[in-house]
Coordinates of N, CA and C in Angstrom, one line a residue:
M1 N -24.5 3.8 8.5 CA -24.4 4.2 7.1 C -23.4 5.3 7.0
R2 N -22.5 5.2 6.1 CA -21.5 6.2 5.9 C -22.0 7.4 5.2
R3 N -21.7 8.6 5.7 CA -22.1 9.8 5.0 C -21.0 10.2 4.1
P4 N -21.4 10.5 2.8 CA -20.3 10.9 1.9 C -19.5 12.1 2.3
G5 N -18.2 12.0 2.2 CA -17.4 13.1 2.5 C -16.6 13.5 1.3
P6 N -15.7 14.4 1.4 CA -14.9 14.8 0.2 C -14.1 13.6 -0.2
P7 N -13.8 13.4 -1.5 CA -13.0 12.3 -2.0 C -11.6 12.4 -1.4
A8 N -11.0 11.2 -1.1 CA -9.7 11.2 -0.6 C -8.7 11.7 -1.7
R9 N -7.7 12.4 -1.3 CA -6.7 12.9 -2.2 C -5.4 12.7 -1.6
T10 N -4.4 12.5 -2.5 CA -3.0 12.5 -2.0 C -2.3 13.6 -2.6
T11 N -1.3 14.2 -1.8 CA -0.5 15.2 -2.3 C 0.9 15.0 -1.8
A12 N 1.9 15.5 -2.6 CA 3.3 15.3 -2.2 C 3.5 16.2 -1.0
V13 N 4.4 15.7 -0.1 CA 4.7 16.5 1.2 C 6.2 16.6 1.3
R14 N 6.6 17.6 2.1 CA 8.0 17.8 2.4 C 8.3 16.9 3.6
P15 N 9.5 16.3 3.7 CA 9.9 15.5 4.9 C 9.7 16.3 6.2
T16 N 9.3 15.7 7.2 CA 9.2 16.3 8.6 C 10.2 15.5 9.5
P17 N 10.6 16.2 10.5 CA 11.6 15.6 11.4 C 11.0 14.3 12.0
V18 N 11.9 13.4 12.3 CA 11.5 12.1 12.8 C 12.2 11.9 14.2
D19 N 11.5 11.3 15.1 CA 12.1 11.0 16.4 C 13.0 9.9 16.2
T20 N 14.3 10.2 16.2 CA 15.3 9.1 16.0 C 15.6 8.3 17.2
G21 N 15.0 8.7 18.4 CA 15.2 7.9 19.6 C 14.3 6.7 19.6
A22 N 13.3 6.6 18.8 CA 12.4 5.4 18.8 C 13.1 4.3 18.2
P23 N 12.9 3.1 18.7 CA 13.5 1.9 18.1 C 12.9 1.6 16.7
A24 N 13.8 1.1 15.9 CA 13.3 0.8 14.5 C 12.4 -0.4 14.5
S25 N 11.4 -0.4 13.7 CA 10.4 -1.5 13.7 C 11.1 -2.6 12.9
R26 N 10.5 -3.8 13.0 CA 10.9 -5.0 12.3 C 10.7 -4.6 10.8
P27 N 11.6 -5.0 9.9 CA 11.4 -4.6 8.5 C 10.2 -5.4 7.9
L28 N 9.6 -4.8 6.9 CA 8.6 -5.5 6.1 C 9.3 -6.1 5.0
V29 N 8.9 -7.3 4.7 CA 9.6 -8.1 3.6 C 8.7 -8.2 2.4
I30 N 9.3 -7.8 1.3 CA 8.6 -7.8 0.0 C 9.2 -8.9 -0.9
R31 N 8.4 -9.9 -1.2 CA 8.9 -11.1 -1.9 C 7.9 -11.6 -2.9
G32 N 8.2 -12.6 -3.6 CA 7.3 -13.2 -4.6 C 8.0 -13.2 -5.9
Q33 N 7.2 -13.0 -7.0 CA 7.8 -13.0 -8.3 C 8.4 -11.6 -8.6
L34 N 9.6 -11.5 -8.1 CA 10.3 -10.2 -8.1 C 11.7 -10.4 -8.5
R35 N 12.3 -9.4 -9.2 CA 13.7 -9.5 -9.5 C 14.6 -9.1 -8.3
R36 N 14.1 -8.3 -7.4 CA 14.9 -7.8 -6.3 C 14.0 -7.7 -5.0
P37 N 13.8 -8.9 -4.4 CA 13.1 -8.8 -3.1 C 13.7 -7.8 -2.2
L38 N 12.8 -7.2 -1.3 CA 13.3 -6.2 -0.4 C 12.9 -6.5 1.0
A39 N 13.7 -5.9 2.0 CA 13.3 -5.9 3.4 C 13.6 -4.4 3.8
L40 N 12.5 -3.7 4.2 CA 12.6 -2.3 4.5 C 12.0 -1.9 5.8
T41 N 12.6 -1.0 6.5 CA 12.0 -0.4 7.8 C 11.2 0.8 7.4
V42 N 10.5 1.3 8.3 CA 9.7 2.5 8.1 C 10.7 3.7 7.7
A43 N 11.8 3.8 8.4 CA 12.8 4.8 8.1 C 13.3 4.7 6.7
Q44 N 13.6 3.5 6.2 CA 14.0 3.3 4.8 C 13.0 3.7 3.8
L45 N 11.7 3.4 4.1 CA 10.6 3.8 3.2 C 10.6 5.4 3.1
R46 N 10.7 6.0 4.2 CA 10.7 7.5 4.3 C 11.9 8.1 3.5
E47 N 13.0 7.4 3.6 CA 14.3 8.0 3.0 C 14.4 7.8 1.5
R48 N 13.8 6.7 1.0 CA 14.1 6.3 -0.4 C 13.1 6.8 -1.4
W49 N 11.9 7.1 -1.0 CA 10.9 7.5 -2.0 C 10.2 8.8 -1.6
P50 N 9.6 9.4 -2.6 CA 8.9 10.7 -2.4 C 7.7 10.4 -1.4
R51 N 7.4 11.3 -0.6 CA 6.4 11.2 0.4 C 5.1 11.8 -0.1
H52 N 4.0 11.2 0.3 CA 2.6 11.7 -0.1 C 1.8 11.8 1.1
R53 N 0.7 12.6 1.1 CA -0.2 12.7 2.2 C -1.6 12.3 1.7
A54 N -2.4 11.6 2.5 CA -3.7 11.3 2.2 C -4.6 11.6 3.4
E55 N -5.6 12.4 3.2 CA -6.6 12.7 4.3 C -7.8 11.9 3.9
V56 N -8.1 10.9 4.8 CA -9.1 9.9 4.5 C -10.2 9.9 5.6
V57 N -11.4 9.4 5.2 CA -12.5 9.1 6.1 C -12.9 7.7 5.7
F58 N -13.0 6.8 6.7 CA -13.5 5.4 6.4 C -14.2 4.9 7.6
D59 N -15.1 4.0 7.3 CA -15.9 3.4 8.4 C -15.2 2.2 9.0
C60 N -15.1 2.2 10.3 CA -14.5 1.1 11.0 C -15.7 0.3 11.6
A61 N -15.7 -1.0 11.5 CA -16.8 -1.8 12.0 C -16.9 -1.7 13.5
T62 N -15.8 -1.5 14.2 CA -15.9 -1.5 15.7 C -15.9 -0.1 16.3
N63 N -15.4 0.9 15.5 CA -15.3 2.3 16.1 C -16.0 3.3 15.3
G64 N -16.7 3.0 14.3 CA -17.4 3.9 13.5 C -16.5 4.7 12.5
P65 N -17.0 5.9 12.1 CA -16.2 6.7 11.1 C -14.9 7.2 11.7
Q66 N -13.9 7.0 10.9 CA -12.5 7.4 11.3 C -12.0 8.5 10.3
R67 N -11.4 9.5 10.8 CA -10.8 10.6 10.0 C -9.3 10.6 10.4
H68 N -8.5 10.4 9.4 CA -7.0 10.4 9.7 C -6.3 11.1 8.5
T69 N -5.1 11.5 8.8 CA -4.1 12.0 7.8 C -2.9 11.1 7.9
F70 N -2.7 10.4 6.8 CA -1.5 9.5 6.6 C -0.5 10.2 5.7
E71 N 0.8 10.0 6.1 CA 1.9 10.3 5.2 C 2.7 9.0 4.9
G72 N 3.1 8.9 3.7 CA 3.9 7.7 3.3 C 4.3 7.7 1.9
V73 N 4.7 6.6 1.4 CA 5.2 6.4 0.0 C 4.2 5.6 -0.8
L74 N 4.1 5.8 -2.1 CA 3.2 5.1 -2.9 C 3.7 3.6 -3.0
L75 N 2.8 2.7 -2.7 CA 3.1 1.3 -2.8 C 3.6 0.9 -4.2
R76 N 3.1 1.5 -5.2 CA 3.5 1.3 -6.6 C 5.0 1.6 -6.8
D77 N 5.5 2.7 -6.2 CA 6.9 3.1 -6.3 C 7.8 2.1 -5.6
V78 N 7.4 1.6 -4.5 CA 8.2 0.6 -3.7 C 8.3 -0.7 -4.5
L79 N 7.1 -1.1 -5.0 CA 7.1 -2.4 -5.8 C 7.8 -2.3 -7.1
D80 N 7.8 -1.1 -7.7 CA 8.6 -0.9 -9.0 C 10.1 -1.1 -8.7
A81 N 10.5 -0.7 -7.5 CA 11.9 -0.9 -7.1 C 12.3 -2.3 -6.9
A82 N 11.3 -3.1 -6.5 CA 11.5 -4.6 -6.3 C 11.6 -5.3 -7.6
G83 N 11.2 -4.7 -8.7 CA 11.3 -5.3 -10.0 C 10.3 -6.5 -10.3
P84 N 9.0 -6.2 -10.3 CA 8.1 -7.3 -10.6 C 8.5 -8.1 -11.9
A85 N 8.3 -9.4 -11.9 CA 8.8 -10.2 -13.0 C 7.9 -10.3 -14.2
F86 N 7.1 -9.3 -14.4 CA 6.3 -9.2 -15.6 C 6.9 -8.3 -16.7
D87 N 6.4 -8.5 -17.9 CA 6.9 -7.6 -19.0 C 6.1 -6.3 -18.9
A88 N 6.7 -5.2 -18.5 CA 6.0 -4.0 -18.2 C 5.4 -3.4 -19.5
S89 N 5.8 -3.8 -20.6 CA 5.2 -3.3 -21.9 C 3.9 -4.0 -22.2
R90 N 3.6 -5.1 -21.5 CA 2.4 -5.9 -21.8 C 1.4 -5.7 -20.7
R91 N 0.3 -5.0 -21.0 CA -0.7 -4.7 -20.0 C -1.3 -5.9 -19.5
K92 N -1.6 -6.9 -20.4 CA -2.3 -8.1 -19.9 C -1.4 -8.9 -19.0
D93 N -0.1 -8.8 -19.1 CA 0.8 -9.5 -18.2 C 0.8 -8.8 -16.9
R94 N 0.8 -7.5 -16.8 CA 0.7 -6.8 -15.5 C -0.6 -7.1 -14.8
S95 N -1.7 -7.2 -15.6 CA -3.0 -7.3 -15.0 C -3.3 -8.6 -14.3
R96 N -2.4 -9.6 -14.5 CA -2.5 -10.9 -13.8 C -1.9 -11.0 -12.4
Y97 N -1.2 -9.9 -12.0 CA -0.5 -9.9 -10.7 C -1.4 -9.5 -9.6
L98 N -1.1 -10.2 -8.5 CA -1.8 -9.9 -7.2 C -0.8 -9.4 -6.2
L99 N -1.3 -8.7 -5.1 CA -0.5 -8.3 -4.0 C -1.2 -8.8 -2.7
A100 N -0.5 -9.5 -1.9 CA -1.1 -10.0 -0.6 C -0.3 -9.3 0.5
V101 N -1.0 -8.5 1.3 CA -0.3 -7.7 2.3 C -0.7 -8.3 3.7
S102 N 0.3 -8.6 4.5 CA 0.1 -9.1 5.9 C 0.5 -8.2 7.0
G103 N -0.2 -8.2 8.1 CA 0.1 -7.3 9.2 C 0.5 -8.1 10.4
G104 N 1.2 -7.4 11.3 CA 1.7 -8.1 12.5 C 0.6 -8.6 13.4
D105 N -0.7 -8.1 13.3 CA -1.8 -8.5 14.1 C -2.6 -9.7 13.5
G106 N -2.0 -10.2 12.4 CA -2.7 -11.4 11.7 C -3.7 -11.0 10.6
H107 N -4.0 -9.7 10.5 CA -4.8 -9.3 9.4 C -4.1 -9.3 8.0
H108 N -4.8 -9.6 7.0 CA -4.2 -9.5 5.7 C -5.2 -9.2 4.6
T109 N -4.8 -8.7 3.5 CA -5.7 -8.4 2.4 C -5.0 -8.6 1.1
V110 N -5.8 -8.5 0.0 CA -5.3 -8.7 -1.4 C -5.7 -7.5 -2.2
L111 N -4.8 -7.1 -3.0 CA -5.1 -6.0 -4.0 C -4.6 -6.6 -5.4
S112 N -5.1 -6.0 -6.4 CA -4.5 -6.4 -7.8 C -3.5 -5.4 -8.2
W113 N -2.6 -5.8 -9.0 CA -1.6 -4.8 -9.5 C -2.3 -3.8 -10.3
A114 N -3.4 -4.1 -11.0 CA -4.1 -3.2 -11.8 C -4.7 -2.0 -11.0
E115 N -5.0 -2.3 -9.7 CA -5.5 -1.2 -8.9 C -4.5 -0.1 -8.8
I116 N -3.2 -0.4 -8.7 CA -2.2 0.7 -8.4 C -1.5 1.1 -9.7
D117 N -1.7 0.4 -10.8 CA -1.0 0.6 -12.0 C -1.6 1.9 -12.7
A118 N -0.7 2.8 -13.2 CA -1.1 4.0 -13.8 C -2.0 3.8 -15.0
D119 N -1.8 2.7 -15.7 CA -2.6 2.4 -16.9 C -4.0 1.8 -16.6
F120 N -4.2 1.5 -15.3 CA -5.5 0.9 -14.9 C -6.2 1.8 -13.9
G121 N -6.2 1.3 -12.6 CA -6.9 2.1 -11.6 C -6.2 3.3 -11.1
D122 N -4.8 3.3 -11.1 CA -4.0 4.4 -10.7 C -4.3 4.9 -9.3
A123 N -4.7 3.9 -8.4 CA -5.0 4.3 -7.0 C -3.8 4.6 -6.2
P124 N -3.8 5.7 -5.5 CA -2.6 6.2 -4.7 C -2.5 5.5 -3.4
V125 N -2.4 4.1 -3.4 CA -2.3 3.3 -2.2 C -0.9 3.6 -1.6
L126 N -1.0 3.9 -0.3 CA 0.2 4.2 0.5 C 0.7 3.1 1.4
L127 N 2.0 3.1 1.6 CA 2.6 2.5 2.7 C 2.9 3.6 3.7
A128 N 2.1 3.8 4.7 CA 2.2 5.0 5.6 C 3.4 4.9 6.5
T129 N 4.0 6.0 6.7 CA 5.2 6.1 7.6 C 4.8 7.0 8.8
A130 N 3.7 7.7 8.7 CA 3.2 8.6 9.8 C 1.7 8.6 9.8
L131 N 1.1 8.7 10.9 CA -0.4 8.7 11.1 C -0.7 9.9 12.0
D132 N -1.5 10.8 11.4 CA -1.8 12.1 12.1 C -0.6 12.8 12.7
G133 N 0.4 12.9 11.9 CA 1.7 13.6 12.3 C 2.6 12.8 13.1
R134 N 2.3 11.6 13.6 CA 3.1 10.8 14.4 C 3.8 9.7 13.6
P135 N 5.2 9.6 13.6 CA 5.9 8.6 12.9 C 5.5 7.2 13.3
L136 N 5.5 6.3 12.4 CA 5.1 4.9 12.6 C 6.3 4.0 12.8
D137 N 7.5 4.5 13.1 CA 8.7 3.8 13.1 C 8.6 2.6 14.1
T138 N 8.0 2.8 15.3 CA 7.9 1.7 16.2 C 6.7 0.8 15.9
A139 N 5.6 1.4 15.5 CA 4.4 0.6 15.2 C 4.5 -0.2 13.9
G140 N 5.2 0.3 12.9 CA 5.3 -0.3 11.6 C 4.5 0.4 10.6
S141 N 4.8 0.2 9.4 CA 4.1 0.8 8.3 C 2.6 0.3 8.2
Q142 N 1.8 1.2 7.7 CA 0.4 0.8 7.5 C -0.1 0.9 6.1
L143 N -0.8 0.0 5.6 CA -1.4 0.0 4.2 C -2.6 1.0 4.3
V144 N -2.6 1.9 3.3 CA -3.7 2.9 3.3 C -4.3 2.9 1.9
V145 N -5.6 2.6 1.7 CA -6.3 2.5 0.5 C -7.3 3.7 0.5
P146 N -6.9 4.9 0.1 CA -7.7 6.1 0.3 C -9.1 6.0 -0.4
S147 N -9.3 5.2 -1.4 CA -10.6 5.1 -2.1 C -11.5 4.2 -1.4
D148 N -11.1 3.4 -0.4 CA -12.0 2.4 0.3 C -12.9 3.2 1.2
R149 N -14.1 2.7 1.3 CA -15.1 3.3 2.2 C -15.1 2.7 3.6
C150 N -14.6 1.5 3.6 CA -14.4 0.9 5.0 C -13.0 0.6 5.2
G151 N -12.6 0.4 6.4 CA -11.2 0.3 6.8 C -10.6 -1.1 6.8
A152 N -11.3 -2.1 6.2 CA -10.9 -3.4 6.2 C -9.5 -3.7 5.6
R153 N -9.2 -2.9 4.5 CA -7.9 -3.1 3.9 C -6.8 -2.2 4.4
Y154 N -7.1 -1.5 5.5 CA -6.0 -0.7 6.2 C -5.3 -1.6 7.1
I155 N -4.2 -2.2 6.6 CA -3.4 -3.2 7.4 C -2.4 -2.5 8.2
S156 N -2.4 -2.7 9.5 CA -1.4 -2.1 10.4 C -0.2 -3.0 10.6
A157 N 0.9 -2.4 10.9 CA 2.2 -3.1 11.3 C 2.5 -4.1 10.2
I158 N 2.6 -3.7 8.9 CA 2.9 -4.6 7.8 C 4.1 -5.4 8.0
T159 N 4.0 -6.7 7.9 CA 5.2 -7.6 8.0 C 5.6 -8.1 6.7
G160 N 4.7 -8.2 5.7 CA 5.1 -8.7 4.4 C 4.2 -8.4 3.3
I161 N 4.7 -8.3 2.1 CA 3.9 -8.1 0.9 C 4.4 -9.2 -0.1
W162 N 3.5 -10.0 -0.6 CA 3.8 -11.0 -1.6 C 3.2 -10.5 -2.9
V163 N 4.0 -10.6 -4.0 CA 3.7 -10.2 -5.3 C 3.8 -11.4 -6.3
G164 N 2.7 -11.7 -7.0 CA 2.7 -12.8 -7.9 C 1.4 -13.1 -8.6
T165 N 1.4 -14.1 -9.3 CA 0.2 -14.5 -10.1 C -0.4 -15.8 -9.4
C166 N -1.6 -16.1 -9.7 CA -2.2 -17.3 -9.2 C -2.7 -18.1 -10.5
A167 N -2.7 -19.3 -10.4 CA -3.2 -20.1 -11.5 C -4.6 -19.8 -11.9
P168 N -4.9 -19.8 -13.1 CA -6.3 -19.6 -13.5 C -7.2 -20.7 -13.0
P169 N -8.5 -20.5 -12.9 CA -9.4 -21.6 -12.4 C -9.4 -22.7 -13.4
E170 N -9.6 -23.9 -12.9 CA -9.7 -25.1 -13.8 C -11.0 -25.0 -14.6
Q171 N -10.9 -25.5 -15.8 CA -12.1 -25.5 -16.7 C -12.5 -26.9 -17.0
P172 N -13.5 -27.3 -17.5 CA -14.7 -26.4 -17.9 C -15.5 -26.0 -16.7
W173 N -16.3 -24.9 -17.0 CA -17.1 -24.4 -16.0 C -18.3 -25.3 -15.8

């Protein structure tokens, strides 16, 4: 059973030096219903967007409670740069979009656009570029959902993010 800890918070951070001797990771590809699909390395994430820090506690099914400090960029900022194909002025249009995140180890998860949208859940979901002060350039970016109590949606070595809608269920019920 998870013991309640302090709520996860994100704060803006100043850039820290990065070991430039480490080989760059394979870029993560952001595709789907977008105006500008992207392919980005961890270094590019770090350089292009403001960095944030999240101190989190989550339950891991195999290793028990985990405490980590992640630094990275807001998923929302990166996806905004990719230009989702919805009408930003229409909330119901935005609320139909899903995000599917895949990792290099075969794990994947789904989030809704509404979770990260400032008009809805406003969750500070990160694409981490550092874990406990160590750059993730070689390992690859990690999805961090600070509000989650378990670590199932913490996807390591992100290889791709798909953004789009799915067809509504067929009717009648």
